[in-house]
PDB file of C-alpha atoms in Angstrom:
ATOM      1  CA  UNK A  68     -17.425  -1.203 -17.020  1.00  0.00           C
ATOM      2  CA  UNK A  69     -16.940  -0.808 -13.183  1.00  0.00           C
ATOM      3  CA  UNK A  70     -16.929  -4.163 -12.509  1.00  0.00           C
ATOM      4  CA  UNK A  71     -14.543  -4.947 -15.441  1.00  0.00           C
ATOM      5  CA  UNK A  72     -12.163  -1.982 -14.339  1.00  0.00           C
ATOM      6  CA  UNK A  73     -11.802  -3.643 -10.621  1.00  0.00           C
ATOM      7  CA  UNK A  74     -11.461  -7.340 -11.729  1.00  0.00           C
ATOM      8  CA  UNK A  75      -8.744  -6.068 -14.302  1.00  0.00           C
ATOM      9  CA  UNK A  76      -6.955  -3.980 -11.235  1.00  0.00           C
ATOM     10  CA  UNK A  77      -7.237  -7.338  -9.355  1.00  0.00           C
ATOM     11  CA  UNK A  78      -5.415  -9.031 -11.861  1.00  0.00           C
ATOM     12  CA  UNK A  79      -2.794  -6.444 -12.028  1.00  0.00           C
ATOM     13  CA  UNK A  80      -2.365  -6.962  -8.084  1.00  0.00           C
ATOM     14  CA  UNK A  81      -1.955 -11.014  -8.201  1.00  0.00           C
ATOM     15  CA  UNK A  82       0.069 -10.425 -10.670  1.00  0.00           C
ATOM     16  CA  UNK A  83       2.485  -7.994  -9.168  1.00  0.00           C
ATOM     17  CA  UNK A  84       2.417  -9.795  -5.834  1.00  0.00           C
ATOM     18  CA  UNK A  85       3.646 -13.126  -7.706  1.00  0.00           C
ATOM     19  CA  UNK A  86       6.063 -11.387  -9.346  1.00  0.00           C
ATOM     20  CA  UNK A  87       7.405  -9.871  -6.421  1.00  0.00           C
ATOM     21  CA  UNK A  88       6.853 -13.320  -4.578  1.00  0.00           C
ATOM     22  CA  UNK A  89       8.531 -14.932  -7.495  1.00  0.00           C
ATOM     23  CA  UNK A  90      11.976 -12.642  -7.548  1.00  0.00           C
ATOM     24  CA  UNK A  91      11.745 -13.122  -3.293  1.00  0.00           C
ATOM     25  CA  UNK A  92      11.528 -16.645  -3.421  1.00  0.00           C
ATOM     26  CA  UNK A  93      13.554 -18.404  -6.256  1.00  0.00           C
ATOM     27  CA  UNK A  94      17.071 -17.455  -5.159  1.00  0.00           C
ATOM     28  CA  UNK A  95      16.473 -18.878  -1.537  1.00  0.00           C
ATOM     29  CA  UNK A  96      15.091 -21.826  -3.329  1.00  0.00           C
ATOM     30  CA  UNK A  97      18.301 -22.322  -5.557  1.00  0.00           C
ATOM     31  CA  UNK A  98      20.608 -22.049  -2.899  1.00  0.00           C
ATOM     32  CA  UNK A  99      18.235 -24.317  -0.734  1.00  0.00           C
ATOM     33  CA  UNK A 100      18.964 -26.881  -3.688  1.00  0.00           C
ATOM     34  CA  UNK A 101      22.954 -26.775  -2.361  1.00  0.00           C
ATOM     35  CA  UNK A 102      21.614 -27.659   0.800  1.00  0.00           C
ATOM     36  CA  UNK A 103      23.023 -24.336   2.281  1.00  0.00           C
ATOM     37  CA  UNK A 104      20.097 -23.565   4.096  1.00  0.00           C
ATOM     38  CA  UNK A 105      16.934 -24.928   5.567  1.00  0.00           C
ATOM     39  CA  UNK A 106      13.665 -24.828   2.868  1.00  0.00           C
ATOM     40  CA  UNK A 107      11.501 -22.655   4.866  1.00  0.00           C
ATOM     41  CA  UNK A 108      13.175 -19.393   4.751  1.00  0.00           C
ATOM     42  CA  UNK A 109      12.503 -15.519   4.834  1.00  0.00           C
ATOM     43  CA  UNK A 110      10.145 -16.035   1.879  1.00  0.00           C
ATOM     44  CA  UNK A 111       7.658 -17.564   4.349  1.00  0.00           C
ATOM     45  CA  UNK A 112       6.816 -13.712   5.949  1.00  0.00           C
ATOM     46  CA  UNK A 113       5.356 -12.642   2.292  1.00  0.00           C
ATOM     47  CA  UNK A 114       2.191 -14.024   2.348  1.00  0.00           C
ATOM     48  CA  UNK A 115       1.155 -12.244   5.877  1.00  0.00           C
ATOM     49  CA  UNK A 116       2.724  -9.013   5.068  1.00  0.00           C
ATOM     50  CA  UNK A 117       1.330  -8.998   1.724  1.00  0.00           C
ATOM     51  CA  UNK A 118      -2.166 -10.527   3.094  1.00  0.00           C
ATOM     52  CA  UNK A 119      -2.299  -7.839   5.457  1.00  0.00           C
ATOM     53  CA  UNK A 120      -1.818  -5.154   3.111  1.00  0.00           C
ATOM     54  CA  UNK A 121      -3.527  -6.104   0.397  1.00  0.00           C
ATOM     55  CA  UNK A 122      -6.413  -8.736   1.314  1.00  0.00           C
ATOM     56  CA  UNK A 123      -6.926 -12.240  -0.104  1.00  0.00           C
ATOM     57  CA  UNK A 124      -5.539 -10.868  -3.520  1.00  0.00           C
ATOM     58  CA  UNK A 125      -1.966 -10.270  -2.137  1.00  0.00           C
ATOM     59  CA  UNK A 126      -2.074 -13.848  -0.406  1.00  0.00           C
ATOM     60  CA  UNK A 127      -3.332 -15.499  -3.991  1.00  0.00           C
ATOM     61  CA  UNK A 128      -0.166 -13.627  -5.345  1.00  0.00           C
ATOM     62  CA  UNK A 129       2.145 -14.759  -3.436  1.00  0.00           C
ATOM     63  CA  UNK A 130       0.941 -18.339  -3.379  1.00  0.00           C
ATOM     64  CA  UNK A 131       1.291 -17.912  -7.560  1.00  0.00           C
ATOM     65  CA  UNK A 132       4.703 -16.793  -7.058  1.00  0.00           C
ATOM     66  CA  UNK A 133       5.901 -19.199  -4.892  1.00  0.00           C
ATOM     67  CA  UNK A 134       4.207 -22.286  -7.506  1.00  0.00           C
ATOM     68  CA  UNK A 135       6.141 -20.661  -9.933  1.00  0.00           C
ATOM     69  CA  UNK A 136       9.441 -20.311  -8.120  1.00  0.00           C
ATOM     70  CA  UNK A 137       9.088 -23.920  -7.048  1.00  0.00           C
ATOM     71  CA  UNK A 138       8.266 -25.112 -10.485  1.00  0.00           C
ATOM     72  CA  UNK A 139      11.468 -23.405 -12.037  1.00  0.00           C
ATOM     73  CA  UNK A 140      13.737 -24.987  -9.183  1.00  0.00           C
ATOM     74  CA  UNK A 141      12.181 -27.974 -10.454  1.00  0.00           C
ATOM     75  CA  UNK A 142      10.682 -29.341  -7.052  1.00  0.00           C
ATOM     76  CA  UNK A 143       7.928 -31.643  -6.384  1.00  0.00           C
ATOM     77  CA  UNK A 144       4.435 -30.557  -7.768  1.00  0.00           C
ATOM     78  CA  UNK A 145       2.933 -31.967  -4.601  1.00  0.00           C
ATOM     79  CA  UNK A 146       5.527 -30.182  -2.339  1.00  0.00           C
ATOM     80  CA  UNK A 147       5.245 -26.756  -4.174  1.00  0.00           C
ATOM     81  CA  UNK A 148       1.362 -27.204  -4.276  1.00  0.00           C
ATOM     82  CA  UNK A 149       1.018 -27.539  -0.465  1.00  0.00           C
ATOM     83  CA  UNK A 150       3.396 -24.740   0.017  1.00  0.00           C
ATOM     84  CA  UNK A 151       1.208 -22.397  -2.388  1.00  0.00           C
ATOM     85  CA  UNK A 152      -1.688 -23.410  -0.513  1.00  0.00           C
ATOM     86  CA  UNK A 153      -0.526 -22.817   3.043  1.00  0.00           C
ATOM     87  CA  UNK A 154       0.665 -19.253   1.505  1.00  0.00           C
ATOM     88  CA  UNK A 155      -2.515 -18.460   0.574  1.00  0.00           C
ATOM     89  CA  UNK A 156      -4.776 -19.686   3.456  1.00  0.00           C
ATOM     90  CA  UNK A 157      -1.491 -17.695   6.080  1.00  0.00           C
ATOM     91  CA  UNK A 158      -2.245 -14.749   4.065  1.00  0.00           C
ATOM     92  CA  UNK A 159      -5.643 -14.892   4.241  1.00  0.00           C
ATOM     93  CA  UNK A 160      -6.122 -15.906   7.923  1.00  0.00           C
ATOM     94  CA  UNK A 161      -4.016 -12.983   8.834  1.00  0.00           C
ATOM     95  CA  UNK A 162      -6.277 -10.644   7.046  1.00  0.00           C
ATOM     96  CA  UNK A 163      -9.488 -11.904   8.420  1.00  0.00           C
ATOM     97  CA  UNK A 164      -7.979 -12.170  12.016  1.00  0.00           C
ATOM     98  CA  UNK A 165      -7.297  -8.271  12.092  1.00  0.00           C
ATOM     99  CA  UNK A 166     -10.807  -7.108  10.771  1.00  0.00           C
ATOM    100  CA  UNK A 167     -12.619 -10.104  12.729  1.00  0.00           C
ATOM    101  CA  UNK A 168     -10.905  -8.543  16.105  1.00  0.00           C
ATOM    102  CA  UNK A 169     -12.072  -5.340  17.696  1.00  0.00           C
ATOM    103  CA  UNK A 170      -9.934  -2.720  15.392  1.00  0.00           C
ATOM    104  CA  UNK A 171     -10.877   0.355  14.572  1.00  0.00           C
ATOM    105  CA  UNK A 172      -8.591   1.397  12.067  1.00  0.00           C
ATOM    106  CA  UNK A 173      -7.186  -0.632   8.781  1.00  0.00           C
ATOM    107  CA  UNK A 174      -3.875  -2.615   9.208  1.00  0.00           C
ATOM    108  CA  UNK A 175      -1.518  -0.519  10.714  1.00  0.00           C
ATOM    109  CA  UNK A 176       1.348  -0.876  13.212  1.00  0.00           C
ATOM    110  CA  UNK A 177       1.754   2.498  15.157  1.00  0.00           C
ATOM    111  CA  UNK A 178       0.523   1.406  18.850  1.00  0.00           C
ATOM    112  CA  UNK A 179       1.094  -0.967  21.112  1.00  0.00           C
ATOM    113  CA  UNK A 180      -2.124  -2.336  21.028  1.00  0.00           C
ATOM    114  CA  UNK A 181      -1.562  -2.472  16.806  1.00  0.00           C
ATOM    115  CA  UNK A 182       2.121  -4.582  17.548  1.00  0.00           C
ATOM    116  CA  UNK A 183      -0.174  -6.580  19.524  1.00  0.00           C
ATOM    117  CA  UNK A 184      -2.664  -7.403  17.069  1.00  0.00           C
ATOM    118  CA  UNK A 185      -0.434  -7.710  14.252  1.00  0.00           C
ATOM    119  CA  UNK A 186       1.525 -10.359  16.775  1.00  0.00           C
ATOM    120  CA  UNK A 187      -1.990 -12.133  17.211  1.00  0.00           C
ATOM    121  CA  UNK A 188      -2.388 -12.090  13.130  1.00  0.00           C
ATOM    122  CA  UNK A 189       0.998 -13.664  12.548  1.00  0.00           C
ATOM    123  CA  UNK A 190       0.771 -16.471  15.098  1.00  0.00           C
ATOM    124  CA  UNK A 191      -2.881 -17.438  13.689  1.00  0.00           C
ATOM    125  CA  UNK A 192      -1.388 -17.427  10.216  1.00  0.00           C
ATOM    126  CA  UNK A 193       1.365 -19.658  11.028  1.00  0.00           C
ATOM    127  CA  UNK A 194      -0.590 -22.320  12.815  1.00  0.00           C
ATOM    128  CA  UNK A 195      -2.946 -21.922   9.978  1.00  0.00           C
ATOM    129  CA  UNK A 196      -0.174 -22.806   7.366  1.00  0.00           C
ATOM    130  CA  UNK A 197       1.415 -25.938   9.643  1.00  0.00           C
ATOM    131  CA  UNK A 198      -1.962 -27.363   9.876  1.00  0.00           C
ATOM    132  CA  UNK A 199      -1.930 -27.258   5.706  1.00  0.00           C
ATOM    133  CA  UNK A 200       1.197 -28.667   5.596  1.00  0.00           C
ATOM    134  CA  UNK A 201       0.666 -31.674   8.540  1.00  0.00           C
ATOM    135  CA  UNK A 202      -2.668 -32.538   7.169  1.00  0.00           C
ATOM    136  CA  UNK A 203      -2.015 -32.351   3.608  1.00  0.00           C
ATOM    137  CA  UNK A 204      -3.462 -35.577   1.264  1.00  0.00           C
ATOM    138  CA  UNK A 205      -0.620 -38.436   1.260  1.00  0.00           C
ATOM    139  CA  UNK A 206       1.268 -36.774   4.279  1.00  0.00           C
ATOM    140  CA  UNK A 207      -1.398 -36.740   6.801  1.00  0.00           C
ATOM    141  CA  UNK A 208       0.348 -36.294  10.020  1.00  0.00           C
ATOM    142  CA  UNK A 209       3.329 -38.335   9.020  1.00  0.00           C
ATOM    143  CA  UNK A 210       6.738 -37.421  10.902  1.00  0.00           C
ATOM    144  CA  UNK A 211       8.400 -35.767   8.046  1.00  0.00           C
ATOM    145  CA  UNK A 212       5.010 -33.631   7.318  1.00  0.00           C
ATOM    146  CA  UNK A 213       5.205 -32.619  11.260  1.00  0.00           C
ATOM    147  CA  UNK A 214       8.493 -31.895  11.248  1.00  0.00           C
ATOM    148  CA  UNK A 215       8.256 -29.442   7.781  1.00  0.00           C
ATOM    149  CA  UNK A 216       5.079 -27.936   9.367  1.00  0.00           C
ATOM    150  CA  UNK A 217       6.967 -27.059  12.534  1.00  0.00           C
ATOM    151  CA  UNK A 218       9.690 -25.693  10.377  1.00  0.00           C
ATOM    152  CA  UNK A 219       7.508 -23.587   8.320  1.00  0.00           C
ATOM    153  CA  UNK A 220       5.240 -22.378  11.278  1.00  0.00           C
ATOM    154  CA  UNK A 221       8.256 -21.525  13.167  1.00  0.00           C
ATOM    155  CA  UNK A 222      10.053 -19.565  10.434  1.00  0.00           C
ATOM    156  CA  UNK A 223       6.784 -17.957   9.659  1.00  0.00           C
ATOM    157  CA  UNK A 224       6.504 -16.453  12.782  1.00  0.00           C
ATOM    158  CA  UNK A 225      10.465 -15.484  13.127  1.00  0.00           C
ATOM    159  CA  UNK A 226      10.941 -13.892   9.879  1.00  0.00           C
ATOM    160  CA  UNK A 227       7.459 -11.983  10.178  1.00  0.00           C
ATOM    161  CA  UNK A 228       8.722 -10.318  13.233  1.00  0.00           C
ATOM    162  CA  UNK A 229      12.317  -9.656  11.961  1.00  0.00           C
ATOM    163  CA  UNK A 230      11.391  -8.586   8.576  1.00  0.00           C
ATOM    164  CA  UNK A 231       7.561  -8.414   8.216  1.00  0.00           C
ATOM    165  CA  UNK A 232       6.609  -5.816  10.981  1.00  0.00           C
ATOM    166  CA  UNK A 233       9.600  -3.782   9.859  1.00  0.00           C
ATOM    167  CA  UNK A 234       7.982  -3.781   6.230  1.00  0.00           C
ATOM    168  CA  UNK A 235       4.650  -3.403   7.129  1.00  0.00           C
ATOM    169  CA  UNK A 236       5.813   0.084   8.888  1.00  0.00           C
ATOM    170  CA  UNK A 237       7.701   1.207   6.368  1.00  0.00           C
ATOM    171  CA  UNK A 238       4.768   0.489   4.068  1.00  0.00           C
ATOM    172  CA  UNK A 239       1.946   2.071   5.663  1.00  0.00           C
ATOM    173  CA  UNK A 240       3.702   4.938   7.615  1.00  0.00           C
ATOM    174  CA  UNK A 241       6.706   6.162   5.291  1.00  0.00           C
ATOM    175  CA  UNK A 242       5.192   5.116   1.729  1.00  0.00           C
ATOM    176  CA  UNK A 243       1.600   5.737   2.558  1.00  0.00           C
ATOM    177  CA  UNK A 244      -0.030   2.417   1.728  1.00  0.00           C
ATOM    178  CA  UNK A 245      -3.539   2.127   2.366  1.00  0.00           C
ATOM    179  CA  UNK A 246      -4.072  -1.358   3.116  1.00  0.00           C
ATOM    180  CA  UNK A 247      -7.137  -3.355   1.582  1.00  0.00           C
ATOM    181  CA  UNK A 248     -10.358  -3.599   4.043  1.00  0.00           C
ATOM    182  CA  UNK A 249     -13.450  -6.005   3.609  1.00  0.00           C
ATOM    183  CA  UNK A 250     -16.589  -4.113   2.577  1.00  0.00           C
ATOM    184  CA  UNK A 251     -18.746  -5.262   5.736  1.00  0.00           C
ATOM    185  CA  UNK A 252     -15.688  -3.750   8.105  1.00  0.00           C
ATOM    186  CA  UNK A 253     -16.098  -0.457   6.049  1.00  0.00           C
ATOM    187  CA  UNK A 254     -19.652   0.064   6.433  1.00  0.00           C
ATOM    188  CA  UNK A 255     -19.069   0.092  10.211  1.00  0.00           C
ATOM    189  CA  UNK A 256     -15.930   1.700  10.893  1.00  0.00           C
ATOM    190  CA  UNK A 257     -14.602   5.449   9.191  1.00  0.00           C
ATOM    191  CA  UNK A 258     -12.415   4.878   6.115  1.00  0.00           C
ATOM    192  CA  UNK A 259      -9.008   5.432   6.713  1.00  0.00           C
ATOM    193  CA  UNK A 260      -7.350   7.493   9.160  1.00  0.00           C
ATOM    194  CA  UNK A 261      -9.285  10.946  10.167  1.00  0.00           C
ATOM    195  CA  UNK A 262      -8.784  13.840   7.754  1.00  0.00           C
ATOM    196  CA  UNK A 263      -7.363  17.004   9.730  1.00  0.00           C
ATOM    197  CA  UNK A 264      -7.850  19.439   6.879  1.00  0.00           C
ATOM    198  CA  UNK A 265     -10.411  19.175   3.886  1.00  0.00           C
ATOM    199  CA  UNK A 266     -10.834  22.198   1.310  1.00  0.00           C
ATOM    200  CA  UNK A 267     -12.242  22.564  -1.875  1.00  0.00           C
ATOM    201  CA  UNK A 268     -10.081  24.822  -4.469  1.00  0.00           C
ATOM    202  CA  UNK A 269     -10.928  26.631  -7.252  1.00  0.00           C
ATOM    203  CA  UNK A 270      -8.921  28.256 -10.361  1.00  0.00           C
ATOM    204  CA  UNK A 271      -8.652  31.672  -8.386  1.00  0.00           C
ATOM    205  CA  UNK A 272      -5.568  33.128  -6.552  1.00  0.00           C
ATOM    206  CA  UNK A 273      -7.474  33.999  -3.409  1.00  0.00           C
ATOM    207  CA  UNK A 274      -8.957  30.293  -2.955  1.00  0.00           C
ATOM    208  CA  UNK A 275      -5.052  28.999  -3.585  1.00  0.00           C
ATOM    209  CA  UNK A 276      -3.887  31.375  -1.008  1.00  0.00           C
ATOM    210  CA  UNK A 277      -6.818  30.378   1.305  1.00  0.00           C
ATOM    211  CA  UNK A 278      -5.590  26.944   1.120  1.00  0.00           C
ATOM    212  CA  UNK A 279      -2.156  27.853   2.164  1.00  0.00           C
ATOM    213  CA  UNK A 280      -3.276  29.850   5.000  1.00  0.00           C
ATOM    214  CA  UNK A 281      -5.142  27.026   6.259  1.00  0.00           C
ATOM    215  CA  UNK A 282      -1.998  24.782   6.097  1.00  0.00           C
ATOM    216  CA  UNK A 283      -0.215  27.279   8.368  1.00  0.00           C
ATOM    217  CA  UNK A 284      -2.782  27.516  10.619  1.00  0.00           C
ATOM    218  CA  UNK A 285      -3.142  23.456  11.040  1.00  0.00           C
ATOM    219  CA  UNK A 286       1.061  23.561  10.943  1.00  0.00           C
ATOM    220  CA  UNK A 287       0.751  25.870  14.266  1.00  0.00           C
ATOM    221  CA  UNK A 288      -1.827  23.969  16.135  1.00  0.00           C
ATOM    222  CA  UNK A 289      -0.605  20.467  15.451  1.00  0.00           C
ATOM    223  CA  UNK A 290       2.770  21.239  15.923  1.00  0.00           C
ATOM    224  CA  UNK A 291       4.016  20.456  12.458  1.00  0.00           C
ATOM    225  CA  UNK A 292       8.136  21.005  12.061  1.00  0.00           C
ATOM    226  CA  UNK A 293       8.314  24.302   9.800  1.00  0.00           C
ATOM    227  CA  UNK A 294       9.835  22.613   6.831  1.00  0.00           C
ATOM    228  CA  UNK A 295       7.733  20.170   6.667  1.00  0.00           C
ATOM    229  CA  UNK A 296       4.623  22.601   6.595  1.00  0.00           C
ATOM    230  CA  UNK A 297       6.513  24.705   3.869  1.00  0.00           C
ATOM    231  CA  UNK A 298       7.063  21.482   1.947  1.00  0.00           C
ATOM    232  CA  UNK A 299       3.618  20.830   1.741  1.00  0.00           C
ATOM    233  CA  UNK A 300       2.397  24.622   1.012  1.00  0.00           C
ATOM    234  CA  UNK A 301       4.833  24.250  -1.775  1.00  0.00           C
ATOM    235  CA  UNK A 302       3.603  20.838  -3.251  1.00  0.00           C
ATOM    236  CA  UNK A 303      -0.281  22.403  -2.814  1.00  0.00           C
ATOM    237  CA  UNK A 304       0.470  25.702  -4.829  1.00  0.00           C
ATOM    238  CA  UNK A 305       2.273  23.798  -7.561  1.00  0.00           C
ATOM    239  CA  UNK A 306      -0.021  21.345  -7.888  1.00  0.00           C
ATOM    240  CA  UNK A 307      -3.091  23.386  -7.541  1.00  0.00           C
ATOM    241  CA  UNK A 308      -1.854  25.849 -10.249  1.00  0.00           C
ATOM    242  CA  UNK A 309      -0.776  22.815 -12.579  1.00  0.00           C
ATOM    243  CA  UNK A 310      -4.139  21.097 -12.410  1.00  0.00           C
ATOM    244  CA  UNK A 311      -6.390  23.644 -13.051  1.00  0.00           C
ATOM    245  CA  UNK A 312      -4.972  25.065 -15.891  1.00  0.00           C
ATOM    246  CA  UNK A 313      -5.985  21.551 -17.233  1.00  0.00           C
ATOM    247  CA  UNK A 314      -9.489  21.515 -15.775  1.00  0.00           C
ATOM    248  CA  UNK A 315     -12.568  23.264 -17.490  1.00  0.00           C
ATOM    249  CA  UNK A 316     -14.031  26.574 -16.063  1.00  0.00           C
ATOM    250  CA  UNK A 317     -15.576  26.061 -12.715  1.00  0.00           C
ATOM    251  CA  UNK A 318     -14.035  22.964 -11.677  1.00  0.00           C
ATOM    252  CA  UNK A 319     -12.791  22.268  -8.288  1.00  0.00           C
ATOM    253  CA  UNK A 320      -9.904  20.042  -6.348  1.00  0.00           C
ATOM    254  CA  UNK A 321     -10.753  18.574  -3.268  1.00  0.00           C
ATOM    255  CA  UNK A 322      -7.930  18.954  -1.289  1.00  0.00           C
ATOM    256  CA  UNK A 323      -7.349  16.339   1.924  1.00  0.00           C
ATOM    257  CA  UNK A 324      -4.749  16.773   4.530  1.00  0.00           C
ATOM    258  CA  UNK A 325      -3.735  13.986   7.006  1.00  0.00           C
ATOM    259  CA  UNK A 326      -1.064  14.324  10.129  1.00  0.00           C
ATOM    260  CA  UNK A 327       0.241  11.114  11.382  1.00  0.00           C
ATOM    261  CA  UNK A 328       3.690   9.754  11.215  1.00  0.00           C
ATOM    262  CA  UNK A 329       4.307  12.024   8.090  1.00  0.00           C
ATOM    263  CA  UNK A 330       1.851  14.645   6.309  1.00  0.00           C
ATOM    264  CA  UNK A 331      -0.218  12.918   3.866  1.00  0.00           C
ATOM    265  CA  UNK A 332      -2.007  15.013   1.312  1.00  0.00           C
ATOM    266  CA  UNK A 333      -4.692  13.689  -1.372  1.00  0.00           C
ATOM    267  CA  UNK A 334      -5.852  15.936  -4.347  1.00  0.00           C
ATOM    268  CA  UNK A 335      -8.787  14.674  -6.207  1.00  0.00           C
ATOM    269  CA  UNK A 336     -10.587  16.435  -9.297  1.00  0.00           C
ATOM    270  CA  UNK A 337     -12.988  14.809 -11.700  1.00  0.00           C
ATOM    271  CA  UNK A 338     -12.175  14.613 -15.678  1.00  0.00           C
ATOM    272  CA  UNK A 339     -10.164  13.310 -17.884  1.00  0.00           C
ATOM    273  CA  UNK A 340      -6.741  11.362 -17.192  1.00  0.00           C
ATOM    274  CA  UNK A 341      -4.357  13.806 -16.254  1.00  0.00           C
ATOM    275  CA  UNK A 342      -1.228  13.393 -14.489  1.00  0.00           C
ATOM    276  CA  UNK A 343       0.528  17.025 -13.162  1.00  0.00           C
ATOM    277  CA  UNK A 344       3.453  15.068 -11.874  1.00  0.00           C
ATOM    278  CA  UNK A 345       4.534  13.768 -15.625  1.00  0.00           C
ATOM    279  CA  UNK A 346       7.192  16.059 -17.523  1.00  0.00           C
ATOM    280  CA  UNK A 347       6.107  16.986 -21.091  1.00  0.00           C
ATOM    281  CA  UNK A 348       8.575  19.030 -22.356  1.00  0.00           C
ATOM    282  CA  UNK A 349       7.453  21.829 -24.847  1.00  0.00           C
ATOM    283  CA  UNK A 350       9.449  23.126 -28.295  1.00  0.00           C
ATOM    284  CA  UNK A 351      10.243  26.650 -27.229  1.00  0.00           C
ATOM    285  CA  UNK A 352      13.075  26.332 -24.558  1.00  0.00           C
ATOM    286  CA  UNK A 353      13.294  27.268 -20.589  1.00  0.00           C
ATOM    287  CA  UNK A 354      10.317  29.516 -21.263  1.00  0.00           C
ATOM    288  CA  UNK A 355       7.920  27.406 -22.775  1.00  0.00           C
ATOM    289  CA  UNK A 356       8.331  24.816 -19.860  1.00  0.00           C
ATOM    290  CA  UNK A 357       8.331  26.629 -16.389  1.00  0.00           C
ATOM    291  CA  UNK A 358       5.458  24.336 -15.430  1.00  0.00           C
ATOM    292  CA  UNK A 359       8.413  21.881 -15.406  1.00  0.00           C
ATOM    293  CA  UNK A 360      10.534  23.520 -12.566  1.00  0.00           C
ATOM    294  CA  UNK A 361       7.090  23.060 -10.559  1.00  0.00           C
ATOM    295  CA  UNK A 362       7.079  19.612 -11.091  1.00  0.00           C
ATOM    296  CA  UNK A 363      10.415  19.057 -10.376  1.00  0.00           C
ATOM    297  CA  UNK A 364       9.997  21.072  -7.253  1.00  0.00           C
ATOM    298  CA  UNK A 365       7.419  18.673  -6.048  1.00  0.00           C
ATOM    299  CA  UNK A 366       9.121  15.605  -6.649  1.00  0.00           C
ATOM    300  CA  UNK A 367      12.220  17.019  -4.514  1.00  0.00           C
ATOM    301  CA  UNK A 368      10.116  17.887  -1.356  1.00  0.00           C
ATOM    302  CA  UNK A 369       7.669  14.884  -1.048  1.00  0.00           C
ATOM    303  CA  UNK A 370       8.903  11.787  -0.261  1.00  0.00           C
ATOM    304  CA  UNK A 371       6.446   9.781  -1.811  1.00  0.00           C
ATOM    305  CA  UNK A 372       4.106  11.418  -5.027  1.00  0.00           C
ATOM    306  CA  UNK A 373       2.112   9.254  -7.152  1.00  0.00           C
ATOM    307  CA  UNK A 374      -0.948   9.716  -9.380  1.00  0.00           C
ATOM    308  CA  UNK A 375      -3.977   7.213 -10.066  1.00  0.00           C
ATOM    309  CA  UNK A 376      -7.051   7.267 -12.076  1.00  0.00           C
ATOM    310  CA  UNK A 377      -9.987   5.397 -11.324  1.00  0.00           C
ATOM    311  CA  UNK A 378     -13.867   5.550 -12.750  1.00  0.00           C
ATOM    312  CA  UNK A 379     -13.551   9.145 -13.822  1.00  0.00           C
ATOM    313  CA  UNK A 380     -11.776  10.773 -11.000  1.00  0.00           C
ATOM    314  CA  UNK A 381      -7.827  11.633 -10.616  1.00  0.00           C
ATOM    315  CA  UNK A 382      -6.152  11.416  -7.424  1.00  0.00           C
ATOM    316  CA  UNK A 383      -2.477  12.577  -6.433  1.00  0.00           C
ATOM    317  CA  UNK A 384      -1.550  11.471  -2.838  1.00  0.00           C
ATOM    318  CA  UNK A 385       2.009  12.972  -1.750  1.00  0.00           C
ATOM    319  CA  UNK A 386       3.516  12.448   1.011  1.00  0.00           C
ATOM    320  CA  UNK A 387       5.990  15.094   3.004  1.00  0.00           C
TER     321      UNK A 387
END
């Protein structure tokens, strides 16, 4: 069952990346048919961006999306197959280069060392894409193939620097996306960023109060902005109360806090799927829907809030 769930998640990921690439690529292809812009445009940064974030599955999704966009734009089959293959290869190469280098974190762009590593990934991926295009069967190292390879390689580097790196920073820092990482790498390195605070919360007022006190102490020692710490405490209190009402007696919630560019909170609890962030209106008027006010408060204070469920465990990720 677990393997089936993993396969289903992989297929959803590939489908989502293909749809995103299709939406981004198709307008540029249609404009290119009018001869207004070169064939190699901003779309060429997508394989590297999604490859670094989601691994080979992300790169495969982009390749599929470009293939569909080329078919809709009625381009030659051989050309779109070569371009799709180049997208898959470049995304996979960028992903592989990051983790083959002596890095100790998942893909990110927070320090000068991180930026330099990302640039190496971009250059290696661009060279791989150019080699695929230049060495394509039937076009092997011909002048037209070499010219197209140089165009795709150069535009891949340029657009990845102009758009790809800002998107990568936004995805990992602001929206808290956790990039994929190979299993062999995870066995040698600590997963994700270090957890600055971890505590188990049970269904008692004292336990919830202890959690709030721990957040307050963390804010003092780490110099966190008071507005951020207040927002985090509010989210923790509201969500813990909502979740514990629906869990069996003696159940616990694992609360983890990480201080990085933003405050990242994870709440994990076992049991049936339950998303406290979803609003469920009950008959009986305002008094019967007091919990809704807490949910709206969390949504207002959080920059990002998402619930997921996998293998019998719920996880809520909050960023303030």
